[in-house]
Short mmCIF file of C-alpha atoms and ligand atoms in Angstrom, two decimals:
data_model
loop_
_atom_site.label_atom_id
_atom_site.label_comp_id
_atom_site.label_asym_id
_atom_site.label_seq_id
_atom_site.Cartn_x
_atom_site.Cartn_y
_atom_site.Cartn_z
CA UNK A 1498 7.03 32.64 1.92
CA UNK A 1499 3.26 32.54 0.91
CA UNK A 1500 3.07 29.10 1.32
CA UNK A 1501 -0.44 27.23 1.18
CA UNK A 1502 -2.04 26.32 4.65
CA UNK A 1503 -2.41 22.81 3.26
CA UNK A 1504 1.40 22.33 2.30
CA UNK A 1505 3.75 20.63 5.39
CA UNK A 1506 6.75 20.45 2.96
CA UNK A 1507 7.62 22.66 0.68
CA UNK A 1508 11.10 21.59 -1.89
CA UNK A 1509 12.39 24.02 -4.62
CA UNK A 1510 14.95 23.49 -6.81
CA UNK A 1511 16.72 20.65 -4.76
CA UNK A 1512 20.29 20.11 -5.90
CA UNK A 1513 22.69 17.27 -3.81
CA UNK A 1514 26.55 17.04 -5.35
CA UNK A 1515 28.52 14.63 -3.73
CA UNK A 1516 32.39 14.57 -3.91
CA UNK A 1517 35.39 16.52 -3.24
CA UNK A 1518 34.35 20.05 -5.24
CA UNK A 1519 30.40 20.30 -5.76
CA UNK A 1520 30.46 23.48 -7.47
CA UNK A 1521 32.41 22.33 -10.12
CA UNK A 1522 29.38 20.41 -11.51
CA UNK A 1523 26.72 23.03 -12.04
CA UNK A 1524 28.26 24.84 -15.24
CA UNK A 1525 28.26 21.08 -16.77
CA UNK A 1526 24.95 20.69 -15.02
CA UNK A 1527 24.16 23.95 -16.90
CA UNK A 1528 25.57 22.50 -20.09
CA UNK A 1529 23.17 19.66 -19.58
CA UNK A 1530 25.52 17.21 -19.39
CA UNK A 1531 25.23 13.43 -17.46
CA UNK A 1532 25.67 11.83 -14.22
CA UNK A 1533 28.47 9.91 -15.69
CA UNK A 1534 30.07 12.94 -17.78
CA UNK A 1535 30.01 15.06 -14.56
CA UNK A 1536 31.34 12.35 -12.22
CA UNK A 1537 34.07 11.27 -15.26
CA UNK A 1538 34.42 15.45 -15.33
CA UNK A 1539 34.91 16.56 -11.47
CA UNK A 1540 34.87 13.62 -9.91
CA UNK A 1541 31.42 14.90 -8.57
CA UNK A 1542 28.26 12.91 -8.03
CA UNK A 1543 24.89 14.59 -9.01
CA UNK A 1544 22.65 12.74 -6.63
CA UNK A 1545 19.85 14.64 -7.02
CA UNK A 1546 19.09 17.57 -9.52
CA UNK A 1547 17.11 20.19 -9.79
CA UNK A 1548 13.75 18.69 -7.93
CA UNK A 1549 10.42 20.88 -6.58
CA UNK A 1550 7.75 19.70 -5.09
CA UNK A 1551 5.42 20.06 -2.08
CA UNK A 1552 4.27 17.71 0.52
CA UNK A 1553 0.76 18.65 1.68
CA UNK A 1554 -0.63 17.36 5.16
CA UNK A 1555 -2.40 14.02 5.92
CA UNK A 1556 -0.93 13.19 2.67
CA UNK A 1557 1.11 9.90 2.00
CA UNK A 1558 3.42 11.22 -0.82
CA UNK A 1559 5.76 8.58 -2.64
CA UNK A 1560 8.52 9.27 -3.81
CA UNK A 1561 9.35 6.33 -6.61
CA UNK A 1562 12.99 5.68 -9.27
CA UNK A 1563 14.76 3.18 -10.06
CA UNK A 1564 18.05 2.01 -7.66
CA UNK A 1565 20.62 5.22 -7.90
CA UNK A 1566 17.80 7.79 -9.03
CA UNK A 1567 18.25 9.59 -5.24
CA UNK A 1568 15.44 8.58 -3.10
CA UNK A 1569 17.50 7.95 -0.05
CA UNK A 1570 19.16 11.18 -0.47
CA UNK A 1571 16.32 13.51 -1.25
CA UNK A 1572 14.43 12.06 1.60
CA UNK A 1573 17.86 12.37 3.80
CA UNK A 1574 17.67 16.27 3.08
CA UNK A 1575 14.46 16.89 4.43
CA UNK A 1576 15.67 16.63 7.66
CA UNK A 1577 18.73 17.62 6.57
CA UNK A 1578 20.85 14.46 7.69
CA UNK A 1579 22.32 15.36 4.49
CA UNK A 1580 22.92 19.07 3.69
CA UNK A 1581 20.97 20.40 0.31
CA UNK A 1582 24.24 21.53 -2.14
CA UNK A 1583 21.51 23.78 -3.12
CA UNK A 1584 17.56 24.73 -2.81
CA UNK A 1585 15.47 25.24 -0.10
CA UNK A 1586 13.41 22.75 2.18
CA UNK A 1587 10.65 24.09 4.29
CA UNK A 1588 8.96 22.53 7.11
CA UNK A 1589 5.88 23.89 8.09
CA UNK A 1590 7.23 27.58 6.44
CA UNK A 1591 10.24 27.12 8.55
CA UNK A 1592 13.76 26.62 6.45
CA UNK A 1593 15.23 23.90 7.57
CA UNK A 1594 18.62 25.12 5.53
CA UNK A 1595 19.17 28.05 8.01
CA UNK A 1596 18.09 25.95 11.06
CA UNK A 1597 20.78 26.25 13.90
CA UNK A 1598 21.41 22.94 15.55
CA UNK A 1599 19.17 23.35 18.24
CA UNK A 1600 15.96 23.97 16.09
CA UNK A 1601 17.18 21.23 14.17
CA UNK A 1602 16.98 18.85 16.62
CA UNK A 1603 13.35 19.89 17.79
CA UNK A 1604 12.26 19.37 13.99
CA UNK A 1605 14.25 15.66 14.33
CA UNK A 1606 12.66 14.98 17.80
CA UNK A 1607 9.19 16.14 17.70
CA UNK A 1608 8.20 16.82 14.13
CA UNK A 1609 10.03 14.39 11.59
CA UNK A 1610 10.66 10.84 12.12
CA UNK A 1611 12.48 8.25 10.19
CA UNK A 1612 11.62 4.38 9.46
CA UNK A 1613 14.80 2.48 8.16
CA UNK A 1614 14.77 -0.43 5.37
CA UNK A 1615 16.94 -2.63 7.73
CA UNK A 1616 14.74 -1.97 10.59
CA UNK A 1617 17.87 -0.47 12.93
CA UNK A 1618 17.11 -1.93 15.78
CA UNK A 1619 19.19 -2.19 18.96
CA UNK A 1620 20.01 -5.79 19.28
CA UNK A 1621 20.31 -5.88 23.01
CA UNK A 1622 17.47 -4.13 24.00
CA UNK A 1623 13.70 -5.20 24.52
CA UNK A 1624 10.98 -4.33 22.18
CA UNK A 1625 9.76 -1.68 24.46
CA UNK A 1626 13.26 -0.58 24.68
CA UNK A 1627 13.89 0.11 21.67
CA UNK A 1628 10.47 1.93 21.12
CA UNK A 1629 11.78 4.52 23.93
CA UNK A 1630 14.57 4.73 22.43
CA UNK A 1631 14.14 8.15 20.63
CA UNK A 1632 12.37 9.25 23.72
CA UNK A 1633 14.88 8.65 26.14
CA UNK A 1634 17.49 10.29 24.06
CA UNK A 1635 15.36 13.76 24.34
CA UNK A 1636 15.35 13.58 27.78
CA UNK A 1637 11.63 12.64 28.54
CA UNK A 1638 11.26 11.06 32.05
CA UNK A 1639 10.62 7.46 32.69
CA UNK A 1640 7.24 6.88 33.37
CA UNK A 1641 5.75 9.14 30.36
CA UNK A 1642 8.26 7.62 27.95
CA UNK A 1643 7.53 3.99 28.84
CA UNK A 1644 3.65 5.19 28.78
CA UNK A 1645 4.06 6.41 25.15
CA UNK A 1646 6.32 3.33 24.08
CA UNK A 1647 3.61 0.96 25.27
CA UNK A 1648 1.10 3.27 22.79
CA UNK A 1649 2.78 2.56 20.25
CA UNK A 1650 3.36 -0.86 20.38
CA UNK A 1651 -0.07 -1.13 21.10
CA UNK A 1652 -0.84 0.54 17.75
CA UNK A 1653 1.41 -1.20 15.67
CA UNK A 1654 -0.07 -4.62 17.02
CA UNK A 1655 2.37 -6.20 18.61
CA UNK A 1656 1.01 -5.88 22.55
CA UNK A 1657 2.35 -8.49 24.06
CA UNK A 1658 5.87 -8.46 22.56
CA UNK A 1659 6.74 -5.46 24.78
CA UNK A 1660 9.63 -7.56 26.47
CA UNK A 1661 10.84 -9.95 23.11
CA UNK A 1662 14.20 -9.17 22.17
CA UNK A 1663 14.32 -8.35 18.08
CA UNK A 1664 16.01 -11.37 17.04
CA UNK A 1665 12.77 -13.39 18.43
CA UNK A 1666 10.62 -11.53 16.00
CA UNK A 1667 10.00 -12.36 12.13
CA UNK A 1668 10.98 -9.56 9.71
CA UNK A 1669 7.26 -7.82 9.19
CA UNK A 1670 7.17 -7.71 13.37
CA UNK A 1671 10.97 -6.07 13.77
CA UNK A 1672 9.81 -3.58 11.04
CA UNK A 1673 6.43 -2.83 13.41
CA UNK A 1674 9.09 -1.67 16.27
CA UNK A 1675 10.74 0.47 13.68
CA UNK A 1676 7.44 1.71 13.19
CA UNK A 1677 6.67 2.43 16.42
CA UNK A 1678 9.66 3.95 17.59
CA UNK A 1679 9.11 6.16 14.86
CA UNK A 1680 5.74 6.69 15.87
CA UNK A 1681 6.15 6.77 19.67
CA UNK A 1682 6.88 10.79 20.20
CA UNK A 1683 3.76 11.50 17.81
CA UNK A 1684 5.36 13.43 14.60
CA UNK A 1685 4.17 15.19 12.23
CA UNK A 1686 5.90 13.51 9.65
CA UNK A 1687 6.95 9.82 8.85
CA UNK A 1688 9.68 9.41 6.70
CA UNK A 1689 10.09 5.66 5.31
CA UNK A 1690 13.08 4.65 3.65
CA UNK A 1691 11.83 1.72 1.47
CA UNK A 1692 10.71 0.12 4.82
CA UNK A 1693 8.75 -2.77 3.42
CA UNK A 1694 11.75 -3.32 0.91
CA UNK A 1695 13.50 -6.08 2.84
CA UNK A 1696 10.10 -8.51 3.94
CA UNK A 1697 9.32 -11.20 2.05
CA UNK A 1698 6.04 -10.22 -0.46
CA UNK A 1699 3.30 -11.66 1.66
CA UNK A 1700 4.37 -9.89 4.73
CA UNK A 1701 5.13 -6.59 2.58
CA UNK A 1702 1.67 -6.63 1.03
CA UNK A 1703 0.15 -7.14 5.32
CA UNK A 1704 2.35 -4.17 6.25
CA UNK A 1705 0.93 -2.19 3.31
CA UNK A 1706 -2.53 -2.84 4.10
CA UNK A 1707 -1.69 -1.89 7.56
CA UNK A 1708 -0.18 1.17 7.33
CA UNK A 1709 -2.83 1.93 5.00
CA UNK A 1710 -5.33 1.43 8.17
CA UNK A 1711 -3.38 2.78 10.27
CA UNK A 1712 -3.23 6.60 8.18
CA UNK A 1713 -7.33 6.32 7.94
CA UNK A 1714 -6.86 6.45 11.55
CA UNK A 1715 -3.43 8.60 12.42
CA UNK A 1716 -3.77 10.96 9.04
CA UNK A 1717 0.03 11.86 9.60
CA UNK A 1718 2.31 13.04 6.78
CA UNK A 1719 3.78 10.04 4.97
CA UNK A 1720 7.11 10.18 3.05
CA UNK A 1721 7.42 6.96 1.33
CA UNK A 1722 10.22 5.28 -0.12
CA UNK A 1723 9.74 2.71 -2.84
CA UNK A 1724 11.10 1.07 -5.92
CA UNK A 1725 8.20 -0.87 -6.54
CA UNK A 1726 5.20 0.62 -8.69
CA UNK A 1727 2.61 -1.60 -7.51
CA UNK A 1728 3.66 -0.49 -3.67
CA UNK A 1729 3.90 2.82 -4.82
CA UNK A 1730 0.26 2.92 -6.41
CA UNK A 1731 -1.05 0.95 -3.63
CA UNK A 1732 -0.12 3.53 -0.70
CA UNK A 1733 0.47 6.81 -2.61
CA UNK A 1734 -2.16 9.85 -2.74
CA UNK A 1735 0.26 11.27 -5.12
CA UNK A 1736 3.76 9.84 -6.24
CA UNK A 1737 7.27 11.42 -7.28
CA UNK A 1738 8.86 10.13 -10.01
CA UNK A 1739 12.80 10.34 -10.11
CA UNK A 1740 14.43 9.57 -13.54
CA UNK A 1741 17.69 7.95 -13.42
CA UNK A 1742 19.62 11.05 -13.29
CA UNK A 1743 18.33 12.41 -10.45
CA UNK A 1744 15.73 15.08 -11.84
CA UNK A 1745 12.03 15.11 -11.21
CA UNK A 1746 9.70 13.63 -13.57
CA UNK A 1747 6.57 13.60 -12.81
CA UNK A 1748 4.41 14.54 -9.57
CA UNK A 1749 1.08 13.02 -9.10
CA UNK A 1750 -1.52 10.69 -8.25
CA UNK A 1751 -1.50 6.70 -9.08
CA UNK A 1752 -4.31 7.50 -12.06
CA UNK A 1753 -3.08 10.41 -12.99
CA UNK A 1754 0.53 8.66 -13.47
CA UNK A 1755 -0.86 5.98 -14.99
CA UNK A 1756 -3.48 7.26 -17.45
CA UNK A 1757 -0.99 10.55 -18.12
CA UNK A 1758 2.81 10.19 -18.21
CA UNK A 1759 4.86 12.92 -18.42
CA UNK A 1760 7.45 11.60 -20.43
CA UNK A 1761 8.70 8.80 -22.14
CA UNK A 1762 10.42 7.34 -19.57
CA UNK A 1763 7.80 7.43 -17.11
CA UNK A 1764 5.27 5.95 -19.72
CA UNK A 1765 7.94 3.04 -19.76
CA UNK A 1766 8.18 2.53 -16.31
CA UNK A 1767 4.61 1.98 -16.10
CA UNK A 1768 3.08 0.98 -19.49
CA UNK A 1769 3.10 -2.63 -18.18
CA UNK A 1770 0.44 -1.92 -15.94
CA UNK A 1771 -2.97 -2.33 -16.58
CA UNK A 1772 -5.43 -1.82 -13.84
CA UNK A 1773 -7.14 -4.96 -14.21
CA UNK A 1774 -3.67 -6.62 -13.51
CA UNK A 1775 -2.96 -4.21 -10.73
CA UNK A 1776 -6.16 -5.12 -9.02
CA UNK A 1777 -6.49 -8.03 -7.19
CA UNK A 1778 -9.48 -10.18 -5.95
CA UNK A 1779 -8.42 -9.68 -2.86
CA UNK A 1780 -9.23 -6.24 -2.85
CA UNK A 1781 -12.41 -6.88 -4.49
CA UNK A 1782 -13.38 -9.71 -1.93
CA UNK A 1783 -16.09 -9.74 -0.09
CA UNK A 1784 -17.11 -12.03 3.48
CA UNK A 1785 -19.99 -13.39 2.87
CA UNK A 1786 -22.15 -16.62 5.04
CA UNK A 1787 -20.98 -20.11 4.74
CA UNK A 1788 -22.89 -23.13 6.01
CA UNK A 1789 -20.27 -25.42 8.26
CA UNK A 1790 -21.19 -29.51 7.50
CA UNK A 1791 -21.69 -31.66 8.53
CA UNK A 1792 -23.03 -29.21 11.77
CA UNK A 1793 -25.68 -27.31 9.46
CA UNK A 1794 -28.03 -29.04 6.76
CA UNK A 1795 -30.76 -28.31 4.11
CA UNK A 1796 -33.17 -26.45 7.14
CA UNK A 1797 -29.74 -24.09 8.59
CA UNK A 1798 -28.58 -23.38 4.84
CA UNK A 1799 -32.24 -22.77 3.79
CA UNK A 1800 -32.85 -20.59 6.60
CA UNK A 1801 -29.77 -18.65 6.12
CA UNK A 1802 -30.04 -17.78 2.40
CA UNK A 1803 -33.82 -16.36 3.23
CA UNK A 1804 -32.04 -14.09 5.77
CA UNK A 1805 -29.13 -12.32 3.75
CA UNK A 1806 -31.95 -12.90 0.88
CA UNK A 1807 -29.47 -14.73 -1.41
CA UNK A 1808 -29.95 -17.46 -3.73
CA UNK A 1809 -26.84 -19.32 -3.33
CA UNK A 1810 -24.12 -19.84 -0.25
CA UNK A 1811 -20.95 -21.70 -0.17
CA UNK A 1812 -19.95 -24.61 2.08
CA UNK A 1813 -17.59 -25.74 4.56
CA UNK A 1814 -16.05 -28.33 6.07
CA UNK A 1815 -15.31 -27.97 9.77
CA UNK A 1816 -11.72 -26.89 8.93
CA UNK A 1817 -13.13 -24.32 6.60
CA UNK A 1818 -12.29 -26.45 3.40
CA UNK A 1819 -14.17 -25.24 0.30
CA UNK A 1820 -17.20 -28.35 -0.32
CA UNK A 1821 -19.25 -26.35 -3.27
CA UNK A 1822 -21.98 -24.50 -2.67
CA UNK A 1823 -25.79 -24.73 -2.63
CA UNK A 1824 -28.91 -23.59 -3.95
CA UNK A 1825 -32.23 -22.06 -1.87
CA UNK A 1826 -34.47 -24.30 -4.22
CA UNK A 1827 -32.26 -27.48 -3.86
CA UNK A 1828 -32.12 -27.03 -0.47
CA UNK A 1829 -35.75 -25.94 0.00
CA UNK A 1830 -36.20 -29.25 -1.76
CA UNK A 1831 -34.33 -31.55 0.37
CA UNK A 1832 -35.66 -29.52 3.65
CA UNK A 1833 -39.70 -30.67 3.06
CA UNK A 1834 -37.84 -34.02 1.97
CA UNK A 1835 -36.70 -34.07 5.97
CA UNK A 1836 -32.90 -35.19 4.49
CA UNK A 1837 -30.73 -34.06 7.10
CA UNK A 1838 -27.45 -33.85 4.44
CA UNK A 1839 -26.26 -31.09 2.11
CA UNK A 1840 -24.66 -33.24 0.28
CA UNK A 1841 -26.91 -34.50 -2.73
CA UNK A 1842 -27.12 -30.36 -3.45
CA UNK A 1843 -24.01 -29.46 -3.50
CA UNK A 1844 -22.30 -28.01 -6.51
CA UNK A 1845 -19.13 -28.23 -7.82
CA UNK A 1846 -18.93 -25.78 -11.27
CA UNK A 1847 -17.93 -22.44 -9.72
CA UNK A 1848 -15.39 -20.73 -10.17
CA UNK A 1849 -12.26 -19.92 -7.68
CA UNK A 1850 -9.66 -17.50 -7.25
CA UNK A 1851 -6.68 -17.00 -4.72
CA UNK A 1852 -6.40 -13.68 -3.17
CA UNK A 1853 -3.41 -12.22 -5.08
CA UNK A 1854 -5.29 -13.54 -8.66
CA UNK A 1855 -5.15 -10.07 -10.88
CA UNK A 1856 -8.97 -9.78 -11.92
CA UNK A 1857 -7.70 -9.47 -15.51
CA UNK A 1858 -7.21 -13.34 -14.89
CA UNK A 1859 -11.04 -13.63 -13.85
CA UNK A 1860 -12.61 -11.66 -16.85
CA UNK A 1861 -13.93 -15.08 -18.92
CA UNK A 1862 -14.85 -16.42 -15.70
CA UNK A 1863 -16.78 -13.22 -14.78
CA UNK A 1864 -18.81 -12.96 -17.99
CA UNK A 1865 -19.74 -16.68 -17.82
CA UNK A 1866 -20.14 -17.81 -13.84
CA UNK A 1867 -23.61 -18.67 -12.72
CA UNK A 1868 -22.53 -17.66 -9.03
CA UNK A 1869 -20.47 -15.33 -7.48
CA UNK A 1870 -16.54 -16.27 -7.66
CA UNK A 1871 -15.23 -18.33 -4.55
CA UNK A 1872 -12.07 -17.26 -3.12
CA UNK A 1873 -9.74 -19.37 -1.04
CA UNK A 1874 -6.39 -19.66 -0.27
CA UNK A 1875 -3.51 -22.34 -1.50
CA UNK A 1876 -5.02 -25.11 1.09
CA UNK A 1877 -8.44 -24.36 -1.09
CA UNK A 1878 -9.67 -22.81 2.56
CA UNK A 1879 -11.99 -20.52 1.61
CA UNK A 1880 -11.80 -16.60 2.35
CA UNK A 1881 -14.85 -14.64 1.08
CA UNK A 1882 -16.39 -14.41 -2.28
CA UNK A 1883 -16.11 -11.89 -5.12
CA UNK A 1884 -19.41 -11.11 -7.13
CA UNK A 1885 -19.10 -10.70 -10.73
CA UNK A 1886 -20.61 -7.29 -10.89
CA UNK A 1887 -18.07 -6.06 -9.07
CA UNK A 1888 -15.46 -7.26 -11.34
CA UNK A 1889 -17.22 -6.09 -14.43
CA UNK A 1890 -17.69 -2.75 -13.08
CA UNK A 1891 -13.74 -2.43 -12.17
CA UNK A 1892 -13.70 -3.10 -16.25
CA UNK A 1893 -15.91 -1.00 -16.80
CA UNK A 1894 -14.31 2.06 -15.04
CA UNK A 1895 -11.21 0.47 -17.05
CA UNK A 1896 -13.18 0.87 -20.39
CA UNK A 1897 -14.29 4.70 -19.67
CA UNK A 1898 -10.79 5.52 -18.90
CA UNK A 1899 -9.76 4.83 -22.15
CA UNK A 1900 -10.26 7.30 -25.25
CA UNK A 1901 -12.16 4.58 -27.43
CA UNK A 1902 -14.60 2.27 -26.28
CA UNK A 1903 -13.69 -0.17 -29.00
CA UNK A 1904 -11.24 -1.10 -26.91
CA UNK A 1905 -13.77 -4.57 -26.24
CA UNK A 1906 -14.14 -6.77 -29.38
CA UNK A 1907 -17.74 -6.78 -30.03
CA UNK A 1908 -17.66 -10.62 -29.03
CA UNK A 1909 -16.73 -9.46 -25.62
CA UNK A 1910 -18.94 -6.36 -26.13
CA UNK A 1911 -21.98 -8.72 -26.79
CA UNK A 1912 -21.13 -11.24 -23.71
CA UNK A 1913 -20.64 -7.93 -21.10
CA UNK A 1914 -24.12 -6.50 -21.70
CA UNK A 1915 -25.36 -10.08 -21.30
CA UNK A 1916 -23.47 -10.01 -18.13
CA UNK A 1917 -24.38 -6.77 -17.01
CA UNK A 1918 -28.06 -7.62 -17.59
CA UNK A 1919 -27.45 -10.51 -15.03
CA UNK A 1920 -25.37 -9.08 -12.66
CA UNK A 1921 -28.21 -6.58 -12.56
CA UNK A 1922 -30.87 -9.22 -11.75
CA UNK A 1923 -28.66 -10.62 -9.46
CA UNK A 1924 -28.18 -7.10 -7.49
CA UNK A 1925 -32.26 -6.64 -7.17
CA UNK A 1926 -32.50 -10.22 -5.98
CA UNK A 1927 -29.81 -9.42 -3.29
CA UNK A 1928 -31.33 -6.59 -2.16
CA UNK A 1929 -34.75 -8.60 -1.77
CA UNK A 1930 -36.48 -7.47 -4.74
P1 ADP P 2561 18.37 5.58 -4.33
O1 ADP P 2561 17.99 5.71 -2.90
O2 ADP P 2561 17.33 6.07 -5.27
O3 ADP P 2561 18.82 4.21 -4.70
P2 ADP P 2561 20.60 7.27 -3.61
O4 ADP P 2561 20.01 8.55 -3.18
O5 ADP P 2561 21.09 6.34 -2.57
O6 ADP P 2561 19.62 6.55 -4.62
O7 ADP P 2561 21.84 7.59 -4.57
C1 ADP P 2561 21.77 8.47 -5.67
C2 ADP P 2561 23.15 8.56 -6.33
O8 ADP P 2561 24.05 9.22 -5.45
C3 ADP P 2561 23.77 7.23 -6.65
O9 ADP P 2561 24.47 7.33 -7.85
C4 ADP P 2561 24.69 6.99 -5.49
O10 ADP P 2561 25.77 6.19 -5.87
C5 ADP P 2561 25.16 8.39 -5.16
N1 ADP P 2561 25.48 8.55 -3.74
C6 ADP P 2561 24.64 8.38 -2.68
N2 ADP P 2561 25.25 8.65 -1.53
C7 ADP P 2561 26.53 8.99 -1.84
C8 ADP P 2561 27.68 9.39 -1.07
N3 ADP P 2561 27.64 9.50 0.25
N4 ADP P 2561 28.81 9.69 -1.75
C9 ADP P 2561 28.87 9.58 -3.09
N5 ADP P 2561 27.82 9.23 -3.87
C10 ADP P 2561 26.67 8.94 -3.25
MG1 MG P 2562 17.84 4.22 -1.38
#
């Protein structure tokens, strides 16, 4: 095998046949006939058919279908807990097809390791437990295992928890022990079996952004499962397609997937999205100074405006409620005026947004706010601030992508170089100009 340095997993021509005589199916697989037609044929299941592709280190490769397309069991044959009917998988250069069962076990133990949808934890054991788990099961001694365990839960967050039981711990927390145990003997490789699948979407979207921190700083190999596009785009540096019959349809990454389907069936599955509805504010936020009343007045809101050389700041209540926001010259004003209150500057016409708001939704408000975009959460608490340039250059990017500018009506056209002209003031005045 001449196999790239860069590639850790290497699939060709993956076939997986399930029933009671898998041969049978390839001269109807040859005849190009269906997953139903086969199964209705030989009684056969073609789980997976025909699929190639490589897995290159540090990457986190999706792999993406519908419910039945064969995620679980293409992922299941790279470590082989289901045997390949046919095609090769190599690890590293090594087949794992000819492995015996000891060199299959090393690969298990100390180079792949799997994260489960339903968590699979032991229900009797601790957290730390079940993070040695894997560990004591190869044999390692005591002390070294429970050093490594405690690593790991360290590393997923949850230090502290080391003697909960599971059923103490939400759903997002029992899937950071899966994590962990899967982390605690250091692989290569982390295979995840739609393991965000089962947490509720607030808690899947934390455990995204998490494990997205958590590669910046690990840079394993990631094998992720999902059914979900957005997850997929969020997390993958390139994505698999599967089609509904179990063949490859596309490998690559989130922009080239959605800017360049292969096929028709791929441009289906993601023609709904738009970037400026896959983006969120969230991502776009910013932290940025509040003044806290009634603590901090005209002189402290003054004062810090001059020093992050900004025009405008939003306020606070003690509890972090959003009040409005102020101006340097109002509050200049009211400063020499020795008032003592914000209150007779504040202002109340800005514009919000919650964290999960798709930026698409924020376009108008972009192109016409005076101040940067406040963003808070459903108690109206406020979180950070987004500033409009940055959401008109996300459309921006948006508008190059696509083949014809006219893609703005010349109304909108019109407004955005307005805007642009303003957001650009706005940039020199934040950086001090
Ligand atoms: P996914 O994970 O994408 O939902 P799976 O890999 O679980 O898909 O399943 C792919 C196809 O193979 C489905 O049609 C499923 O019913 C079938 N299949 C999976 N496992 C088995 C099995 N052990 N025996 C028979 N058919 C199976
Ligand atoms: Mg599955």
């Amino acid at each position: 095998m001449n196999t790239e340095q860069d590639v850790r997993i290497r699939v060709e021509n993956l076939y997986k046949i399930f029933g009671p005589n898998p041969e049978k199916a390839f001269p109807l697989i040859d005849r190009g006939l269906s997953r139903s037609e086969i199964l209705e044929k030989t009684g056969n299941v073609v789980a997976v058919r025909g699929v190639s592709f490589d897995i290159k280190k540090k990457e986190t490769f999706v792999i993406m279908g519908l419910s039945g397309s064969g995620k679980s069991t293409v992922i299941r044959c790279l470590n082989r807990l289901i045997p390949a009917t046919r095609g090769s998988i190599y690890v590293d250069d090594k087949d794992i097809m000819k492995m015996n069962k000891e060199e299959l076990r090393e690969v298990r133990r100390y180079t792949m390791s799997m994260v489960f949808q339903h968590f699979g934890l032991l229900p009797h054991r601790t957290v730390v437990d079940n993070v040695e788990y894997g560990l004591e099961l190869g044999g390692m001694e005591k002390k070294e295992r429970l050093e490594k365990a405690l690593a790991a839960i360290e590393l997923v967050g949850l230090k502290g928890y080391e003697q909960s039981f599971p059923h103490e711990l939400s759903g997002g927390m029992q899937q950071r022990v899966g994590l962990a145990r899967a982390l605690a003997n250091d692989p290569e490789v982390l295979l995840m079996d739609e393991a965000f699948s089962a947490l509720d979407p607030l808690i899947r979207a934390q455990m995204q952004d998490e494990l997205l921190e958590l590669q910046a700083k690990m840079h394993k190999t990631i094998v992720f499962i999902t059914h979900d596009l957005d997850e997929a785009l969020k997390l993958g540096d390139r994505i698999l397609i599967l089609g509904p019959d179990g063949t490859a349809r596309q490998v690559g990454t989130p922009e080239e997937i959605l800017s360049d389907p292969a096929d028709d069936y791929v441009a289906r599955f993601v023609e709904k999205v738009d970037r400026t509805k896959v983006i969120t504010v969230g991502s776009l936020m910013r932290k940025a100074p509040v003044i806290t009343i009634p603590r901090e007045g005209p002189g402290a809101a003054s004062r810090a405006m001059e020093n992050n050389k900004i025009s405008s700041i939003y306020v606070v209540d003690s509890d972090r409620y959003l009040k409005g926001l102020v101006r340097i010259d109002d509050t200049v004003k009211l400063y020499r005026k020795k008032e003592r209150a914000l209150e007779p500057a504040l202002i109340k016409d800005f514009y919000s947004a919650y964290e999960d708001t798709p930026i698409a939704d924020l376009l108008a408000a972009a192109l016409t706010a005076k101040y940067p975009i406040a963003v808070i959460d459903k108690d109206y608490r406020y979180k950070g601030i987004v500033d409009r340039a940055t959401i008109i250059n996300e459309v921006q990017v948006d508008a190059e992508e696509l083949e014809s500018p006219m893609h703005f009506t010349q109304m909108e056209e019109c407004l955005l170089s307005k805007v642009q002209e303003a957001a650009a003031r706005e940039e020199a005045e934040a950086s001090g100009e």
